[in-house]
mmCIF file of C-alpha atoms in Angstrom:
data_model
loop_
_atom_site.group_PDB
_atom_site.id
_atom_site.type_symbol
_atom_site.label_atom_id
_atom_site.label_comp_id
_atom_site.label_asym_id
_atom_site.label_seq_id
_atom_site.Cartn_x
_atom_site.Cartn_y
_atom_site.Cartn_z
ATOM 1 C CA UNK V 1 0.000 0.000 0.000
ATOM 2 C CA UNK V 2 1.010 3.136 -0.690
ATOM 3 C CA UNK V 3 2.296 5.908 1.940
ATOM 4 C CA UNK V 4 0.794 8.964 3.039
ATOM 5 C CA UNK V 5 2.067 11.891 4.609
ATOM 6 C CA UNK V 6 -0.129 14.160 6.735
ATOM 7 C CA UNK V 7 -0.042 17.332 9.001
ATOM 8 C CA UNK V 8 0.506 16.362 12.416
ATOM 9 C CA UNK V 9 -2.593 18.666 13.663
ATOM 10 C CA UNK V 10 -4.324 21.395 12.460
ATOM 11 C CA UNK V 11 -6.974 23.729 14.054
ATOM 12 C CA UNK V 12 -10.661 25.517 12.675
ATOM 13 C CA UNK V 13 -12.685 27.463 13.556
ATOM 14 C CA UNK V 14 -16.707 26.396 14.459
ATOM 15 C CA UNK V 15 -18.601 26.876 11.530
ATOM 16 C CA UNK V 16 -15.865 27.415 9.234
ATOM 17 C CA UNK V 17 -14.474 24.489 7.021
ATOM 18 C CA UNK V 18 -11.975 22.323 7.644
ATOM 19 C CA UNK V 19 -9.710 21.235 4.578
ATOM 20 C CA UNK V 20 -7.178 18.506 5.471
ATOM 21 C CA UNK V 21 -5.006 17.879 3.045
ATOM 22 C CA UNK V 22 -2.720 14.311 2.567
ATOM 23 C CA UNK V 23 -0.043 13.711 0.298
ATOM 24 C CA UNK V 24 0.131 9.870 -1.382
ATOM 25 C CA UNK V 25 3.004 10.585 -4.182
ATOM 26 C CA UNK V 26 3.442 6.592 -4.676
ATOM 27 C CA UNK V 27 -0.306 5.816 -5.573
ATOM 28 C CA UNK V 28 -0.909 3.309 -7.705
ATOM 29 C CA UNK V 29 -3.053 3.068 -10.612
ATOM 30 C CA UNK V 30 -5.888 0.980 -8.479
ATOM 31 C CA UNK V 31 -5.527 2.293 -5.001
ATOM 32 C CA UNK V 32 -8.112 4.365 -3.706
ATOM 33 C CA UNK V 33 -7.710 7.190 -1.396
ATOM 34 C CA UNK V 34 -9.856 6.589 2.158
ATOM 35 C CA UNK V 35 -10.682 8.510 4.583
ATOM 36 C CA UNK V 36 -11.259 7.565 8.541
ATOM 37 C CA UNK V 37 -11.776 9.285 11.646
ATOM 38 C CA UNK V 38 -10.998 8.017 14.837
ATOM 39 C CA UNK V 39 -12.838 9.825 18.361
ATOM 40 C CA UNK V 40 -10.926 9.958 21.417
ATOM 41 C CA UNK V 41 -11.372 6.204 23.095
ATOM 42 C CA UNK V 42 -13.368 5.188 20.032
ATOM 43 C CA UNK V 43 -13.066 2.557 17.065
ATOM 44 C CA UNK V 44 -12.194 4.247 13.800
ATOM 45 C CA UNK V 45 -15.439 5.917 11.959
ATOM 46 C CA UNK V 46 -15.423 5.439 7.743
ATOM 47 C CA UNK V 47 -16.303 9.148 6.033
ATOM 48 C CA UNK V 48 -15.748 8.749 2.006
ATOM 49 C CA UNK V 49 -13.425 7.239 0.218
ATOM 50 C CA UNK V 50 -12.590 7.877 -4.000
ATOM 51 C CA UNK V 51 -10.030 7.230 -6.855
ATOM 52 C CA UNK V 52 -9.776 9.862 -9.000
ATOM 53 C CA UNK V 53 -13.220 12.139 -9.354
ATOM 54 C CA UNK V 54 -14.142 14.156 -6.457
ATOM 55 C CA UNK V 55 -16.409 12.771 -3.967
ATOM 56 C CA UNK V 56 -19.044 14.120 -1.668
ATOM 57 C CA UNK V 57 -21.359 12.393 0.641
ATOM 58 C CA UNK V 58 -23.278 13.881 3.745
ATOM 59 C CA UNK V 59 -20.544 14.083 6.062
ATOM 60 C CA UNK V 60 -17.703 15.052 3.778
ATOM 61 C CA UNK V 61 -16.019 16.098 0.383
ATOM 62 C CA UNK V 62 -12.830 14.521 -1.409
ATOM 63 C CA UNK V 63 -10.926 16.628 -3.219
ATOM 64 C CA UNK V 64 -8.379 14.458 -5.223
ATOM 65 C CA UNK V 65 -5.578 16.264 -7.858
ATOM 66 C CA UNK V 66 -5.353 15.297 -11.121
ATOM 67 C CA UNK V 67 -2.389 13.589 -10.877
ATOM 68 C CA UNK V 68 -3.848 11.745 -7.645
ATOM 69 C CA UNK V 69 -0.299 12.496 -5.502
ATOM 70 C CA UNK V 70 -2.821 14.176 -3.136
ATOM 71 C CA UNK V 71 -5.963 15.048 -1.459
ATOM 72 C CA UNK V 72 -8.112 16.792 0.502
ATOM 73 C CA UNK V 73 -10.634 16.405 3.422
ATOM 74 C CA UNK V 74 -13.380 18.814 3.494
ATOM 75 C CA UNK V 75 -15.567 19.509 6.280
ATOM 76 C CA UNK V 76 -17.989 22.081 5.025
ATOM 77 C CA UNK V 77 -19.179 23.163 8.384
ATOM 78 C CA UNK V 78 -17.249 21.554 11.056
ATOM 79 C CA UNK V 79 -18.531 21.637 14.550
ATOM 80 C CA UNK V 80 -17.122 20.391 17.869
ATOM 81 C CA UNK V 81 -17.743 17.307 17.726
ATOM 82 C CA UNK V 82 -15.447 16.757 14.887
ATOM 83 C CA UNK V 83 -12.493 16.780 16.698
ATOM 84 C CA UNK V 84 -10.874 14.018 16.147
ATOM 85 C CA UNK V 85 -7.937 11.821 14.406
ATOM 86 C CA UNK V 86 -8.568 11.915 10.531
ATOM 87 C CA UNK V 87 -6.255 8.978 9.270
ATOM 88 C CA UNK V 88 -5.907 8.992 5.206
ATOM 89 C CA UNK V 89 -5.156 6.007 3.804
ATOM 90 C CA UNK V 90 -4.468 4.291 0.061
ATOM 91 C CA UNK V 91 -4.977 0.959 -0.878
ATOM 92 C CA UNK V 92 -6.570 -1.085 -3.400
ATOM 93 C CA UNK V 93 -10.697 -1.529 -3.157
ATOM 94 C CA UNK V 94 -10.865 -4.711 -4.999
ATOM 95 C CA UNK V 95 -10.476 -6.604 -2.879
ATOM 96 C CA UNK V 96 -10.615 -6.958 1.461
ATOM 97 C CA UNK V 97 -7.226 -5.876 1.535
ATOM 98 C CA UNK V 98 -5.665 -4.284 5.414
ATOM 99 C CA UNK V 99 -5.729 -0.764 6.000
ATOM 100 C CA UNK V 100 -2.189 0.468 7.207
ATOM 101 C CA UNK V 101 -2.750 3.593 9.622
ATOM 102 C CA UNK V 102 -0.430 6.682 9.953
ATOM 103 C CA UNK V 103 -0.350 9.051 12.608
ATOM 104 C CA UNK V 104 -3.050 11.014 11.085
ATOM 105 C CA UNK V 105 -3.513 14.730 11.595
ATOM 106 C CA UNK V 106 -5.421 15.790 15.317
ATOM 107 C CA UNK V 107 -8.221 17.920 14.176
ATOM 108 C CA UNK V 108 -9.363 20.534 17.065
ATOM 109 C CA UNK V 109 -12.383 22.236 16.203
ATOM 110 C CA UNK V 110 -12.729 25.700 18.883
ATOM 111 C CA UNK V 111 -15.746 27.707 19.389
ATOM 112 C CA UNK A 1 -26.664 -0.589 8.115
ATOM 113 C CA UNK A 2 -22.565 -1.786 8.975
ATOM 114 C CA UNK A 3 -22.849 -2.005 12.219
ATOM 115 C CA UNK A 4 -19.903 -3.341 13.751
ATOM 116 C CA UNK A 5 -20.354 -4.586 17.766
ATOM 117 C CA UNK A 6 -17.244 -6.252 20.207
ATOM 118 C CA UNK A 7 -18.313 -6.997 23.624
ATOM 119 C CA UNK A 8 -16.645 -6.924 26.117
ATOM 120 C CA UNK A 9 -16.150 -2.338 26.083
ATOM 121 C CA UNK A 10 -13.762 -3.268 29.140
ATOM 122 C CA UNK A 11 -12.158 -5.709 30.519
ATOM 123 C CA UNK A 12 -9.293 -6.316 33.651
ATOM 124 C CA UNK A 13 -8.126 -9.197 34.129
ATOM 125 C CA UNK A 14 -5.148 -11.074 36.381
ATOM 126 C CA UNK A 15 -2.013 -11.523 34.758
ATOM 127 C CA UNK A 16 -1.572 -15.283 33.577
ATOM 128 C CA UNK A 17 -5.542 -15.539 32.653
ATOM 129 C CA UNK A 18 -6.923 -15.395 29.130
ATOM 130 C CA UNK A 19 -9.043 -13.135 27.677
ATOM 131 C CA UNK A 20 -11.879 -13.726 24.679
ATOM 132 C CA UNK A 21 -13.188 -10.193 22.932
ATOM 133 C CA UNK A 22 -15.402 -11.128 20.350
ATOM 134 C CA UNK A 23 -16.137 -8.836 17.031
ATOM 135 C CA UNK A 24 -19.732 -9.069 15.054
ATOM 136 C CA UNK A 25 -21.011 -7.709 11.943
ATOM 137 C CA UNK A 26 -24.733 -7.259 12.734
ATOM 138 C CA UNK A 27 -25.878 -6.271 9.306
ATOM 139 C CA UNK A 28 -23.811 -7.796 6.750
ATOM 140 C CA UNK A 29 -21.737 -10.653 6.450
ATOM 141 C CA UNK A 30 -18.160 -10.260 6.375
ATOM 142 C CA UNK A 31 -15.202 -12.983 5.083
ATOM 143 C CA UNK A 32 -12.526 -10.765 6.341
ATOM 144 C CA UNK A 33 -12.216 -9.087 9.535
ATOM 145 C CA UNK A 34 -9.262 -7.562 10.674
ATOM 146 C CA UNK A 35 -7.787 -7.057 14.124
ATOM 147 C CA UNK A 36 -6.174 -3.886 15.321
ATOM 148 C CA UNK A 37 -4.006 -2.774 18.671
ATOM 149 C CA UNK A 38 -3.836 0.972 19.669
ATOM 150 C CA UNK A 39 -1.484 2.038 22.525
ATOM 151 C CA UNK A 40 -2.013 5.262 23.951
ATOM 152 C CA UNK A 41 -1.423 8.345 22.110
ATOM 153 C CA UNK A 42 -0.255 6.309 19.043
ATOM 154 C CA UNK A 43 -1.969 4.877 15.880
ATOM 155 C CA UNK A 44 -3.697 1.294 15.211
ATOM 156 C CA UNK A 45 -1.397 -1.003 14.478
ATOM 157 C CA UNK A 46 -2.695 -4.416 12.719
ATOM 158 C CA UNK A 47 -2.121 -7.230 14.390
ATOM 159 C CA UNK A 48 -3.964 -10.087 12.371
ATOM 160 C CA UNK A 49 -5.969 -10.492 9.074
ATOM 161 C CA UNK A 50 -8.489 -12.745 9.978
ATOM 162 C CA UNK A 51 -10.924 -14.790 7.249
ATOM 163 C CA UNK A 52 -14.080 -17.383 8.145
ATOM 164 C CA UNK A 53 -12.907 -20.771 7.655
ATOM 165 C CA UNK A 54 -9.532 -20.199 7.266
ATOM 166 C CA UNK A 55 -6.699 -19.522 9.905
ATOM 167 C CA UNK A 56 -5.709 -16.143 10.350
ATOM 168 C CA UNK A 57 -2.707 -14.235 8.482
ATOM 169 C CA UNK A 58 -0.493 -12.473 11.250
ATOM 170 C CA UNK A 59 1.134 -9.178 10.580
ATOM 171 C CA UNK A 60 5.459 -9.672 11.479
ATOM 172 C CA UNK A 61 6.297 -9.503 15.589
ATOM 173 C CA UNK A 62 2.505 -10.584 16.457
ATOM 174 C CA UNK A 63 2.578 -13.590 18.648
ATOM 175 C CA UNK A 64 0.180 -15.695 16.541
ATOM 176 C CA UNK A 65 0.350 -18.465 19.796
ATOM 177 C CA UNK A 66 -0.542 -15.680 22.392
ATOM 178 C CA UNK A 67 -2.956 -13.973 20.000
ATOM 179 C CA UNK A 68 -5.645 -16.491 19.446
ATOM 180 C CA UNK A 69 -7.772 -15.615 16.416
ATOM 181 C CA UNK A 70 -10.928 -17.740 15.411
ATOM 182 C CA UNK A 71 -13.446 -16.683 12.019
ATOM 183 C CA UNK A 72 -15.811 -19.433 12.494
ATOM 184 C CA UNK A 73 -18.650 -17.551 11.136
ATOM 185 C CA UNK A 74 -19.492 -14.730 8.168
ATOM 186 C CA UNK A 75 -20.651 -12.659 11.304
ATOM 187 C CA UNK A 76 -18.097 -13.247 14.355
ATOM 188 C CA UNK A 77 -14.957 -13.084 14.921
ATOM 189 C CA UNK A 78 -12.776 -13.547 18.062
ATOM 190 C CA UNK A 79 -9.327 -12.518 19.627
ATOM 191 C CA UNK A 80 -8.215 -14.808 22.863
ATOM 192 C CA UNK A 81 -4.754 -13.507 24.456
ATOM 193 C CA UNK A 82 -3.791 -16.303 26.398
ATOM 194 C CA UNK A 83 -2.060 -16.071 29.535
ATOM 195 C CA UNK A 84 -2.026 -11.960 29.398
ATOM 196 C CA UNK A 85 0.188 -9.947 30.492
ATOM 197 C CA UNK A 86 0.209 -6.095 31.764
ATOM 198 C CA UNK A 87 2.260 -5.117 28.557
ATOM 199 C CA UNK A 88 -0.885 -6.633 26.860
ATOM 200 C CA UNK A 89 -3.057 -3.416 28.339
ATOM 201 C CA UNK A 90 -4.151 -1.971 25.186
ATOM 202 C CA UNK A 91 -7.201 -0.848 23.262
ATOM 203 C CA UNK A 92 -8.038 -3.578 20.674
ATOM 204 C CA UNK A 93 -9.999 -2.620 17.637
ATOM 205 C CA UNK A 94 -12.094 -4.993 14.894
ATOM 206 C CA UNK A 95 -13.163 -4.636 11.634
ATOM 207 C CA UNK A 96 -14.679 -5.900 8.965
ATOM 208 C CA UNK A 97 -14.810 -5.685 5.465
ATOM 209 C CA UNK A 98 -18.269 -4.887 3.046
ATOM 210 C CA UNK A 99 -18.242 -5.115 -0.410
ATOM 211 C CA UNK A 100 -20.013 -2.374 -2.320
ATOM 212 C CA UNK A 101 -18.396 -1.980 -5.680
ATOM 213 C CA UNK A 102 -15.430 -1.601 -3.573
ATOM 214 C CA UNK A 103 -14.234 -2.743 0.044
ATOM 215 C CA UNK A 104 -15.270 -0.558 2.485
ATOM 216 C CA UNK A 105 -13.883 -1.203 6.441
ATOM 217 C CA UNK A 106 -16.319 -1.003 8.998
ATOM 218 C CA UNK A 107 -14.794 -0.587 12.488
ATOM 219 C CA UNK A 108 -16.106 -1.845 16.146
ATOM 220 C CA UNK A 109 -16.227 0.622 18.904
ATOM 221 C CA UNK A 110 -13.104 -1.064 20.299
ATOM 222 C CA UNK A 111 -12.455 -3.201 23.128
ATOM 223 C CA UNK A 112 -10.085 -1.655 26.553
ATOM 224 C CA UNK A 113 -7.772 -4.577 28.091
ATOM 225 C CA UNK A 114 -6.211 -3.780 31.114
ATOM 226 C CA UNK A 115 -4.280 -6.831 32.875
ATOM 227 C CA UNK A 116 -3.183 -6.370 36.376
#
């Protein structure tokens, strides 16, 4: 699987969005770019995942560059309870393959 | 819908018992499952690639002996450590894998070991 490099932490504003970017310069053709978040003291929560057209679903957006080396998180509104661990993370989705986790960048969201 | 459950939240234990945390899918069916360990203020870590009906595939330095893995079902999974030990404290994380066009991993809400 390919590596990914992220921000150790970042902050944002309430209300304001939160863009988290993550560099995967080694992608492969197949691999798809995932994104997780992880709560303090929880199990890891799925948010979108994509391979090479932007994605949006109701939590999130995926920004991915055209030559797929990166990618960005977007949190259109982000409130206090998205603080959190975002982990980003490329592998293939054909098949049930293991993620391999990062450090992932710490996400405060203040008031 | 993917719903992932492990029971027990919490567990303590004595050092030199063993320990059985159990991982379910409670909406789909899931051949592969993976097992996770998370130490504190550090990332998961995989431990074990587990798949129903087959023994598990353990990731390099995981004790494969201490860390008991059994898939007998498309809907459980379940991690014994035998004879624990209070390095063995961790938070131990499940998932499991749904196919929708692609894989998706669907995590449990994580199990916290704590051997005294």
């Amino acid at each position: 699987d390919a590596k990914t490099t992220q921000p150790p932490s970042m902050d944002c504003a309430e209300g304001r969005a939160a863009n988290l970017p993550c560099n995967h310069s080694t992608i492969s053709g197949n691999e798809y770019v995932y994104w997780y978040r992880q709560i303090h003291s929880q199990g890891p929560q799925y948010i979108i995942h994509g391979l090479k057209n932007n994605e949006t679903n109701e939590m999130a957006s995926l920004i991915i560059t055209e030559d797929r080396k990166s990618s960005t998180l977007i949190l259109p509104h982000a409130t206090l309870r998205d603080t959190a661990v975002y982990y980003c993370i490329v592998r293939v989705g054909t098949n049930a393959g293991k993620s391999t986790f990062g450090d992932g960048t710490t996400l405060t969201v203040k008031p | 819908g993917a719903v992932v459950s492990q029971h027990p939240s919490w567990v303590i234990c004595k050092s030199g018992t063993s320990v059985k945390i159990e991982c379910r899918s409670l909406d789909f069916q899931a051949t592969t499952m993976f097992w996770y360990r998370q130490f504190p203020k550090q990332s998961l870590m995989l431990m074990a690639t587990s798949n129903e009906g087959s023994k598990a595939t353990y990731e390099q330095g995981v004790e494969k002996d201490k860390f008991l893995i059994n898939h007998a079902s498309l809907t459980l999974s379940t991690l014994t450590v035998t004879s624990a030990h209070p390095e063995d404290s961790s938070f131990y994380i499940c998932s499991a894998a749904l196919h929708r066009g692609t894989y998706e991993q669907y995590f449990g809400p994580g199990t916290r070991l704590t051997v005294t």
